[in-house]
Amino acid sequence: MLCPYCTASETKVTDKRDSGSEARRRRECLKCGKRFTTYERVELDLSVIKKDGRRQKFSRDKLMEGIVNNLEKRPISSEKIDRLVDTIEARVYRTAKDKDISSSKVGDIVMAELKKVDKVAYIRFAAVYRDFADIDDFKKEIGKLK
Ligand SMILES: [Zn+2]
């Protein structure tokens, strides 16, 4: 890892933090003394299989994007969102078989974890994801939360 300020290669780690599939390292350049943070992330080759059979590489970034959209205007800190995405990602990796997971399984995991964090966001996601056939289904789902 080169120092982004002076490109020296000698740095020391001053602090480390691990969360889920991500590790953060606070580093200090031994030459110029500036500090910066590096991230290390697990990336497995995992395919999500959609309902129509198409495969797509599982992407943490896409998952994060979806979650952030879903939580729009909800009172949830970005740290909490990070943790939520970590948890979902870890469960997706654990659940996948032979590097494959169906999009509906991913959806189930997202729903289960969203439910623990924010009920409104959960309902929002469920409405889209489950494609509620009619308003009664939707009411039933809301009823279960009470
Ligand atoms: Zn430097």
Tab-separated table of N, CA and C and ligand atoms in Angstrom:
chain	number	residue	atom	x	y	z
A	1	MET	N	0.849	-1.197	0.000
A	1	MET	CA	0.000	0.000	0.000
A	1	MET	C	0.887	1.252	0.000
A	2	LEU	N	0.795	2.038	-1.044
A	2	LEU	CA	1.614	3.251	-1.124
A	2	LEU	C	0.902	4.428	-0.458
A	3	CYS	N	1.678	5.300	0.137
A	3	CYS	CA	1.105	6.506	0.728
A	3	CYS	C	0.486	7.352	-0.388
A	4	PRO	N	-0.791	7.739	-0.253
A	4	PRO	CA	-1.448	8.520	-1.318
A	4	PRO	C	-0.895	9.943	-1.430
A	5	TYR	N	-0.143	10.379	-0.436
A	5	TYR	CA	0.392	11.747	-0.462
A	5	TYR	C	1.770	11.801	-1.101
A	6	CYS	N	2.638	10.858	-0.697
A	6	CYS	CA	4.014	10.935	-1.214
A	6	CYS	C	4.468	9.658	-1.903
A	7	THR	N	3.585	8.664	-2.006
A	7	THR	CA	3.846	7.366	-2.638
A	7	THR	C	4.968	6.546	-1.988
A	8	ALA	N	5.334	6.899	-0.765
A	8	ALA	CA	6.292	6.052	-0.041
A	8	ALA	C	5.615	4.717	0.263
A	9	SER	N	6.408	3.654	0.364
A	9	SER	CA	5.784	2.352	0.576
A	9	SER	C	5.787	1.915	2.042
A	10	GLU	N	6.504	2.654	2.881
A	10	GLU	CA	6.551	2.259	4.282
A	10	GLU	C	5.476	2.985	5.090
A	11	THR	N	4.529	2.203	5.581
A	11	THR	CA	3.501	2.788	6.435
A	11	THR	C	3.337	1.908	7.664
A	12	LYS	N	2.830	2.501	8.723
A	12	LYS	CA	2.519	1.647	9.875
A	12	LYS	C	1.036	1.755	10.195
A	13	VAL	N	0.501	0.647	10.715
A	13	VAL	CA	-0.916	0.605	11.065
A	13	VAL	C	-1.080	1.166	12.475
A	14	THR	N	-1.921	2.199	12.607
A	14	THR	CA	-2.102	2.803	13.927
A	14	THR	C	-3.402	2.359	14.592
A	15	ASP	N	-4.317	1.843	13.778
A	15	ASP	CA	-5.592	1.413	14.355
A	15	ASP	C	-6.256	0.457	13.386
A	16	LYS	N	-6.922	-0.559	13.908
A	16	LYS	CA	-7.649	-1.441	12.991
A	16	LYS	C	-9.020	-1.764	13.541
A	17	ARG	N	-9.933	-1.887	12.595
A	17	ARG	CA	-11.306	-2.167	12.964
A	17	ARG	C	-11.875	-3.163	11.967
A	18	ASP	N	-12.486	-4.217	12.477
A	18	ASP	CA	-13.075	-5.216	11.593
A	18	ASP	C	-14.576	-5.248	11.783
A	19	SER	N	-15.288	-5.263	10.689
A	19	SER	CA	-16.735	-5.416	10.798
A	19	SER	C	-17.220	-6.276	9.657
A	20	GLY	N	-17.843	-7.375	9.970
A	20	GLY	CA	-18.357	-8.257	8.928
A	20	GLY	C	-17.285	-8.655	7.947
A	21	SER	N	-17.498	-8.339	6.682
A	21	SER	CA	-16.561	-8.776	5.660
A	21	SER	C	-15.578	-7.668	5.312
A	22	GLU	N	-15.516	-6.665	6.167
A	22	GLU	CA	-14.648	-5.540	5.850
A	22	GLU	C	-13.697	-5.234	7.000
A	23	ALA	N	-12.453	-4.922	6.648
A	23	ALA	CA	-11.470	-4.536	7.659
A	23	ALA	C	-10.949	-3.148	7.315
A	24	ARG	N	-10.891	-2.290	8.305
A	24	ARG	CA	-10.375	-0.940	8.102
A	24	ARG	C	-9.033	-0.815	8.793
A	25	ARG	N	-8.091	-0.192	8.131
A	25	ARG	CA	-6.787	0.040	8.732
A	25	ARG	C	-6.469	1.520	8.671
A	26	ARG	N	-6.184	2.080	9.823
A	26	ARG	CA	-5.730	3.458	9.876
A	26	ARG	C	-4.218	3.383	9.753
A	27	ARG	N	-3.666	4.064	8.782
A	27	ARG	CA	-2.224	3.969	8.556
A	27	ARG	C	-1.544	5.320	8.631
A	28	GLU	N	-0.282	5.255	8.988
A	28	GLU	CA	0.516	6.483	9.023
A	28	GLU	C	1.741	6.265	8.152
A	29	CYS	N	1.999	7.229	7.274
A	29	CYS	CA	3.163	7.138	6.394
A	29	CYS	C	4.426	7.413	7.206
A	30	LEU	N	5.411	6.531	7.087
A	30	LEU	CA	6.642	6.692	7.865
A	30	LEU	C	7.536	7.775	7.269
A	31	LYS	N	7.253	8.164	6.039
A	31	LYS	CA	8.089	9.186	5.403
A	31	LYS	C	7.534	10.589	5.641
A	32	CYS	N	6.240	10.814	5.267
A	32	CYS	CA	5.688	12.168	5.381
A	32	CYS	C	4.806	12.358	6.617
A	33	GLY	N	4.495	11.266	7.301
A	33	GLY	CA	3.735	11.370	8.554
A	33	GLY	C	2.240	11.553	8.391
A	34	LYS	N	1.759	11.631	7.143
A	34	LYS	CA	0.311	11.807	6.940
A	34	LYS	C	-0.426	10.498	7.209
A	35	ARG	N	-1.692	10.654	7.552
A	35	ARG	CA	-2.495	9.464	7.869
A	35	ARG	C	-3.580	9.222	6.837
A	36	PHE	N	-3.917	7.974	6.641
A	36	PHE	CA	-5.007	7.634	5.741
A	36	PHE	C	-5.592	6.289	6.153
A	37	THR	N	-6.735	5.983	5.579
A	37	THR	CA	-7.428	4.737	5.937
A	37	THR	C	-7.501	3.819	4.735
A	38	THR	N	-7.244	2.556	4.966
A	38	THR	CA	-7.412	1.595	3.874
A	38	THR	C	-8.489	0.587	4.263
A	39	TYR	N	-9.140	0.048	3.247
A	39	TYR	CA	-10.210	-0.924	3.459
A	39	TYR	C	-9.856	-2.225	2.778
A	40	GLU	N	-10.122	-3.289	3.490
A	40	GLU	CA	-9.890	-4.596	2.918
A	40	GLU	C	-11.228	-5.320	2.933
A	41	ARG	N	-11.564	-5.913	1.828
A	41	ARG	CA	-12.902	-6.483	1.728
A	41	ARG	C	-12.851	-7.884	1.132
A	42	VAL	N	-13.651	-8.747	1.718
A	42	VAL	CA	-13.756	-10.093	1.169
A	42	VAL	C	-14.599	-10.027	-0.090
A	43	GLU	N	-14.147	-10.664	-1.153
A	43	GLU	CA	-14.987	-10.715	-2.332
A	43	GLU	C	-15.006	-12.127	-2.861
A	44	LEU	N	-16.140	-12.767	-2.732
A	44	LEU	CA	-16.275	-14.113	-3.245
A	44	LEU	C	-17.003	-14.032	-4.568
A	45	ASP	N	-16.728	-15.004	-5.408
A	45	ASP	CA	-17.439	-15.051	-6.677
A	45	ASP	C	-18.774	-15.724	-6.440
A	46	LEU	N	-19.793	-14.897	-6.405
A	46	LEU	CA	-21.097	-15.436	-6.078
A	46	LEU	C	-22.097	-14.944	-7.106
A	47	SER	N	-22.899	-15.864	-7.635
A	47	SER	CA	-23.897	-15.460	-8.620
A	47	SER	C	-25.287	-15.458	-8.024
A	48	VAL	N	-26.027	-14.424	-8.376
A	48	VAL	CA	-27.430	-14.382	-7.998
A	48	VAL	C	-28.219	-14.826	-9.225
A	49	ILE	N	-29.091	-15.806	-9.025
A	49	ILE	CA	-29.891	-16.299	-10.148
A	49	ILE	C	-31.282	-15.697	-10.067
A	50	LYS	N	-31.618	-14.968	-11.106
A	50	LYS	CA	-32.915	-14.292	-11.120
A	50	LYS	C	-34.030	-15.242	-11.503
A	51	LYS	N	-35.250	-14.754	-11.324
A	51	LYS	CA	-36.411	-15.595	-11.601
A	51	LYS	C	-36.422	-16.112	-13.037
A	52	ASP	N	-35.975	-15.271	-13.967
A	52	ASP	CA	-35.985	-15.691	-15.374
A	52	ASP	C	-34.744	-16.510	-15.740
A	53	GLY	N	-33.932	-16.853	-14.717
A	53	GLY	CA	-32.785	-17.717	-14.966
A	53	GLY	C	-31.477	-16.998	-15.257
A	54	ARG	N	-31.557	-15.688	-15.440
A	54	ARG	CA	-30.327	-14.951	-15.697
A	54	ARG	C	-29.448	-14.914	-14.452
A	55	ARG	N	-28.153	-14.911	-14.652
A	55	ARG	CA	-27.237	-14.843	-13.523
A	55	ARG	C	-26.574	-13.470	-13.479
A	56	GLN	N	-26.338	-13.059	-12.256
A	56	GLN	CA	-25.686	-11.770	-12.097
A	56	GLN	C	-24.715	-11.903	-10.941
A	57	LYS	N	-23.555	-11.301	-11.071
A	57	LYS	CA	-22.578	-11.381	-9.993
A	57	LYS	C	-23.125	-10.641	-8.772
A	58	PHE	N	-23.026	-11.280	-7.617
A	58	PHE	CA	-23.471	-10.613	-6.399
A	58	PHE	C	-22.536	-9.441	-6.115
A	59	SER	N	-23.145	-8.297	-5.842
A	59	SER	CA	-22.327	-7.117	-5.610
A	59	SER	C	-22.754	-6.400	-4.338
A	60	ARG	N	-21.808	-6.222	-3.454
A	60	ARG	CA	-22.076	-5.510	-2.203
A	60	ARG	C	-22.515	-4.077	-2.497
A	61	ASP	N	-21.900	-3.478	-3.508
A	61	ASP	CA	-22.235	-2.093	-3.852
A	61	ASP	C	-23.695	-1.961	-4.279
A	62	LYS	N	-24.129	-2.919	-5.084
A	62	LYS	CA	-25.526	-2.884	-5.530
A	62	LYS	C	-26.475	-3.093	-4.373
A	63	LEU	N	-26.097	-4.016	-3.500
A	63	LEU	CA	-26.904	-4.279	-2.315
A	63	LEU	C	-27.001	-2.996	-1.479
A	64	MET	N	-25.861	-2.357	-1.293
A	64	MET	CA	-25.808	-1.113	-0.514
A	64	MET	C	-26.700	-0.050	-1.150
A	65	GLU	N	-26.610	0.063	-2.482
A	65	GLU	CA	-27.412	1.044	-3.210
A	65	GLU	C	-28.904	0.810	-2.966
A	66	GLY	N	-29.312	-0.451	-3.069
A	66	GLY	CA	-30.712	-0.798	-2.860
A	66	GLY	C	-31.164	-0.468	-1.450
A	67	ILE	N	-30.325	-0.796	-0.484
A	67	ILE	CA	-30.672	-0.564	0.917
A	67	ILE	C	-30.765	0.940	1.196
A	68	VAL	N	-29.804	1.681	0.674
A	68	VAL	CA	-29.796	3.130	0.889
A	68	VAL	C	-31.054	3.759	0.286
A	69	ASN	N	-31.415	3.321	-0.922
A	69	ASN	CA	-32.653	3.807	-1.549
A	69	ASN	C	-33.850	3.501	-0.677
A	70	ASN	N	-33.866	2.270	-0.194
A	70	ASN	CA	-34.998	1.813	0.597
A	70	ASN	C	-35.129	2.577	1.909
A	71	LEU	N	-33.996	2.975	2.464
A	71	LEU	CA	-34.009	3.651	3.756
A	71	LEU	C	-34.053	5.170	3.616
A	72	GLU	N	-34.305	5.630	2.409
A	72	GLU	CA	-34.334	7.064	2.165
A	72	GLU	C	-35.249	7.770	3.162
A	73	LYS	N	-34.726	8.818	3.733
A	73	LYS	CA	-35.470	9.648	4.685
A	73	LYS	C	-35.834	8.933	5.983
A	74	ARG	N	-35.300	7.747	6.222
A	74	ARG	CA	-35.523	7.080	7.492
A	74	ARG	C	-34.408	7.498	8.453
A	75	PRO	N	-34.722	7.571	9.738
A	75	PRO	CA	-33.719	8.040	10.707
A	75	PRO	C	-32.710	6.951	11.073
A	76	ILE	N	-31.854	6.623	10.119
A	76	ILE	CA	-30.881	5.563	10.369
A	76	ILE	C	-29.488	6.037	9.971
A	77	SER	N	-28.553	5.891	10.878
A	77	SER	CA	-27.194	6.389	10.624
A	77	SER	C	-26.504	5.544	9.560
A	78	SER	N	-25.529	6.153	8.902
A	78	SER	CA	-24.822	5.416	7.849
A	78	SER	C	-24.033	4.260	8.459
A	79	GLU	N	-23.656	4.417	9.718
A	79	GLU	CA	-22.941	3.329	10.391
A	79	GLU	C	-23.859	2.110	10.544
A	80	LYS	N	-25.089	2.410	10.885
A	80	LYS	CA	-26.065	1.334	11.063
A	80	LYS	C	-26.370	0.662	9.721
A	81	ILE	N	-26.421	1.478	8.671
A	81	ILE	CA	-26.644	0.916	7.332
A	81	ILE	C	-25.479	0.014	6.947
A	82	ASP	N	-24.274	0.466	7.261
A	82	ASP	CA	-23.083	-0.342	6.995
A	82	ASP	C	-23.187	-1.710	7.659
A	83	ARG	N	-23.580	-1.665	8.920
A	83	ARG	CA	-23.688	-2.919	9.675
A	83	ARG	C	-24.772	-3.814	9.102
A	84	LEU	N	-25.873	-3.186	8.696
A	84	LEU	CA	-26.974	-3.938	8.100
A	84	LEU	C	-26.513	-4.648	6.827
A	85	VAL	N	-25.805	-3.907	5.988
A	85	VAL	CA	-25.306	-4.489	4.741
A	85	VAL	C	-24.298	-5.604	5.037
A	86	ASP	N	-23.449	-5.393	6.050
A	86	ASP	CA	-22.510	-6.451	6.469
A	86	ASP	C	-23.241	-7.730	6.840
A	87	THR	N	-24.297	-7.565	7.636
A	87	THR	CA	-25.045	-8.725	8.117
A	87	THR	C	-25.711	-9.453	6.961
A	88	ILE	N	-26.339	-8.667	6.068
A	88	ILE	CA	-27.011	-9.272	4.916
A	88	ILE	C	-25.998	-10.008	4.050
A	89	GLU	N	-24.870	-9.345	3.801
A	89	GLU	CA	-23.846	-9.939	2.947
A	89	GLU	C	-23.343	-11.262	3.550
A	90	ALA	N	-23.090	-11.246	4.851
A	90	ALA	CA	-22.592	-12.459	5.517
A	90	ALA	C	-23.619	-13.591	5.411
A	91	ARG	N	-24.879	-13.241	5.590
A	91	ARG	CA	-25.926	-14.272	5.495
A	91	ARG	C	-26.047	-14.800	4.075
A	92	VAL	N	-25.900	-13.914	3.090
A	92	VAL	CA	-25.963	-14.342	1.685
A	92	VAL	C	-24.839	-15.339	1.404
A	93	TYR	N	-23.632	-15.043	1.886
A	93	TYR	CA	-22.504	-15.949	1.653
A	93	TYR	C	-22.718	-17.293	2.342
A	94	ARG	N	-23.302	-17.227	3.556
A	94	ARG	CA	-23.535	-18.469	4.292
A	94	ARG	C	-24.615	-19.319	3.632
A	95	THR	N	-25.612	-18.650	3.066
A	95	THR	CA	-26.760	-19.352	2.505
A	95	THR	C	-26.475	-19.920	1.116
A	96	ALA	N	-25.590	-19.273	0.380
A	96	ALA	CA	-25.324	-19.674	-0.996
A	96	ALA	C	-24.777	-21.095	-1.063
A	97	LYS	N	-25.227	-21.812	-2.069
A	97	LYS	CA	-24.715	-23.168	-2.281
A	97	LYS	C	-24.004	-23.206	-3.626
A	98	ASP	N	-22.821	-23.787	-3.627
A	98	ASP	CA	-22.038	-23.879	-4.861
A	98	ASP	C	-21.939	-22.527	-5.567
A	99	LYS	N	-21.713	-21.485	-4.783
A	99	LYS	CA	-21.504	-20.147	-5.334
A	99	LYS	C	-22.725	-19.572	-6.037
A	100	ASP	N	-23.889	-20.161	-5.776
A	100	ASP	CA	-25.126	-19.655	-6.372
A	100	ASP	C	-26.139	-19.344	-5.284
A	101	ILE	N	-26.929	-18.339	-5.522
A	101	ILE	CA	-28.059	-18.086	-4.635
A	101	ILE	C	-29.180	-17.490	-5.479
A	102	SER	N	-30.414	-17.856	-5.195
A	102	SER	CA	-31.516	-17.313	-5.986
A	102	SER	C	-31.843	-15.906	-5.495
A	103	SER	N	-32.348	-15.097	-6.408
A	103	SER	CA	-32.669	-13.721	-6.032
A	103	SER	C	-33.763	-13.692	-4.965
A	104	SER	N	-34.630	-14.708	-4.960
A	104	SER	CA	-35.696	-14.693	-3.952
A	104	SER	C	-35.128	-14.976	-2.558
A	105	LYS	N	-34.069	-15.820	-2.473
A	105	LYS	CA	-33.423	-16.053	-1.178
A	105	LYS	C	-32.761	-14.762	-0.682
A	106	VAL	N	-32.109	-14.065	-1.603
A	106	VAL	CA	-31.475	-12.796	-1.217
A	106	VAL	C	-32.551	-11.845	-0.696
A	107	GLY	N	-33.672	-11.808	-1.412
A	107	GLY	CA	-34.780	-10.951	-0.998
A	107	GLY	C	-35.296	-11.307	0.389
A	108	ASP	N	-35.392	-12.615	0.661
A	108	ASP	CA	-35.860	-13.048	1.984
A	108	ASP	C	-34.908	-12.582	3.085
A	109	ILE	N	-33.624	-12.705	2.809
A	109	ILE	CA	-32.621	-12.295	3.801
A	109	ILE	C	-32.707	-10.790	4.041
A	110	VAL	N	-32.804	-10.032	2.948
A	110	VAL	CA	-32.908	-8.577	3.075
A	110	VAL	C	-34.139	-8.209	3.905
A	111	MET	N	-35.258	-8.869	3.607
A	111	MET	CA	-36.496	-8.567	4.340
A	111	MET	C	-36.345	-8.858	5.822
A	112	ALA	N	-35.774	-10.048	6.125
A	112	ALA	CA	-35.633	-10.451	7.527
A	112	ALA	C	-34.756	-9.451	8.292
A	113	GLU	N	-33.688	-8.993	7.658
A	113	GLU	CA	-32.772	-8.076	8.354
A	113	GLU	C	-33.336	-6.658	8.429
A	114	LEU	N	-34.019	-6.244	7.362
A	114	LEU	CA	-34.636	-4.902	7.374
A	114	LEU	C	-35.675	-4.800	8.483
A	115	LYS	N	-36.393	-5.889	8.660
A	115	LYS	CA	-37.456	-5.930	9.649
A	115	LYS	C	-36.915	-5.627	11.049
A	116	LYS	N	-35.690	-6.107	11.318
A	116	LYS	CA	-35.087	-5.886	12.634
A	116	LYS	C	-34.668	-4.437	12.823
A	117	VAL	N	-34.392	-3.763	11.709
A	117	VAL	CA	-33.821	-2.417	11.795
A	117	VAL	C	-34.870	-1.313	11.670
A	118	ASP	N	-35.770	-1.473	10.700
A	118	ASP	CA	-36.722	-0.401	10.451
A	118	ASP	C	-38.000	-0.959	9.823
A	119	LYS	N	-39.076	-0.893	10.567
A	119	LYS	CA	-40.326	-1.504	10.128
A	119	LYS	C	-40.900	-0.847	8.868
A	120	VAL	N	-40.769	0.467	8.798
A	120	VAL	CA	-41.294	1.183	7.633
A	120	VAL	C	-40.531	0.778	6.366
A	121	ALA	N	-39.209	0.728	6.492
A	121	ALA	CA	-38.385	0.336	5.352
A	121	ALA	C	-38.690	-1.106	4.952
A	122	TYR	N	-38.963	-1.913	5.944
A	122	TYR	CA	-39.297	-3.309	5.680
A	122	TYR	C	-40.570	-3.412	4.839
A	123	ILE	N	-41.591	-2.683	5.261
A	123	ILE	CA	-42.863	-2.680	4.531
A	123	ILE	C	-42.654	-2.169	3.102
A	124	ARG	N	-41.853	-1.119	2.998
A	124	ARG	CA	-41.557	-0.523	1.695
A	124	ARG	C	-40.924	-1.560	0.775
A	125	PHE	N	-39.931	-2.242	1.317
A	125	PHE	CA	-39.216	-3.245	0.532
A	125	PHE	C	-40.131	-4.415	0.182
A	126	ALA	N	-40.886	-4.861	1.186
A	126	ALA	CA	-41.762	-6.013	0.981
A	126	ALA	C	-42.805	-5.725	-0.092
A	127	ALA	N	-43.295	-4.492	-0.117
A	127	ALA	CA	-44.322	-4.105	-1.090
A	127	ALA	C	-43.792	-4.261	-2.511
A	128	VAL	N	-42.538	-3.876	-2.702
A	128	VAL	CA	-41.947	-3.962	-4.031
A	128	VAL	C	-41.532	-5.397	-4.337
A	129	TYR	N	-40.841	-5.980	-3.375
A	129	TYR	CA	-40.236	-7.281	-3.600
A	129	TYR	C	-41.267	-8.389	-3.740
A	130	ARG	N	-42.259	-8.353	-2.887
A	130	ARG	CA	-43.244	-9.428	-2.933
A	130	ARG	C	-44.328	-9.170	-3.966
A	131	ASP	N	-44.318	-7.975	-4.519
A	131	ASP	CA	-45.303	-7.664	-5.547
A	131	ASP	C	-46.715	-7.982	-5.066
A	132	PHE	N	-47.053	-7.458	-3.954
A	132	PHE	CA	-48.343	-7.786	-3.344
A	132	PHE	C	-49.451	-7.758	-4.384
A	133	ALA	N	-50.157	-8.857	-4.452
A	133	ALA	CA	-51.164	-9.019	-5.494
A	133	ALA	C	-52.303	-8.023	-5.300
A	134	ASP	N	-52.696	-7.838	-4.093
A	134	ASP	CA	-53.754	-6.863	-3.864
A	134	ASP	C	-53.563	-6.192	-2.510
A	135	ILE	N	-54.380	-5.238	-2.260
A	135	ILE	CA	-54.218	-4.427	-1.067
A	135	ILE	C	-54.442	-5.237	0.208
A	136	ASP	N	-55.220	-6.322	0.134
A	136	ASP	CA	-55.451	-7.151	1.315
A	136	ASP	C	-54.167	-7.836	1.797
A	137	ASP	N	-53.389	-8.337	0.831
A	137	ASP	CA	-52.101	-8.940	1.182
A	137	ASP	C	-51.237	-7.933	1.932
A	138	PHE	N	-51.271	-6.747	1.415
A	138	PHE	CA	-50.440	-5.695	1.978
A	138	PHE	C	-50.881	-5.375	3.403
A	139	LYS	N	-52.191	-5.305	3.583
A	139	LYS	CA	-52.738	-5.021	4.916
A	139	LYS	C	-52.374	-6.135	5.898
A	140	LYS	N	-52.410	-7.358	5.406
A	140	LYS	CA	-52.088	-8.503	6.240
A	140	LYS	C	-50.641	-8.384	6.764
A	141	GLU	N	-49.796	-8.004	5.848
A	141	GLU	CA	-48.372	-7.876	6.202
A	141	GLU	C	-48.173	-6.788	7.261
A	142	ILE	N	-48.869	-5.691	7.080
A	142	ILE	CA	-48.770	-4.604	8.046
A	142	ILE	C	-49.362	-5.047	9.386
A	143	GLY	N	-50.462	-5.812	9.301
A	143	GLY	CA	-51.102	-6.325	10.503
A	143	GLY	C	-50.173	-7.193	11.343
A	144	LYS	N	-49.318	-7.967	10.655
A	144	LYS	CA	-48.391	-8.859	11.350
A	144	LYS	C	-47.382	-8.093	12.206
A	145	LEU	N	-47.181	-6.854	11.846
A	145	LEU	CA	-46.172	-6.059	12.563
A	145	LEU	C	-46.690	-5.526	13.886
A	146	LYS	N	-47.989	-5.479	13.976
A	146	LYS	CA	-48.567	-4.857	15.172
A	146	LYS	C	-48.527	-5.788	16.389
B	1	ZN	ZN	3.720	9.779	2.764
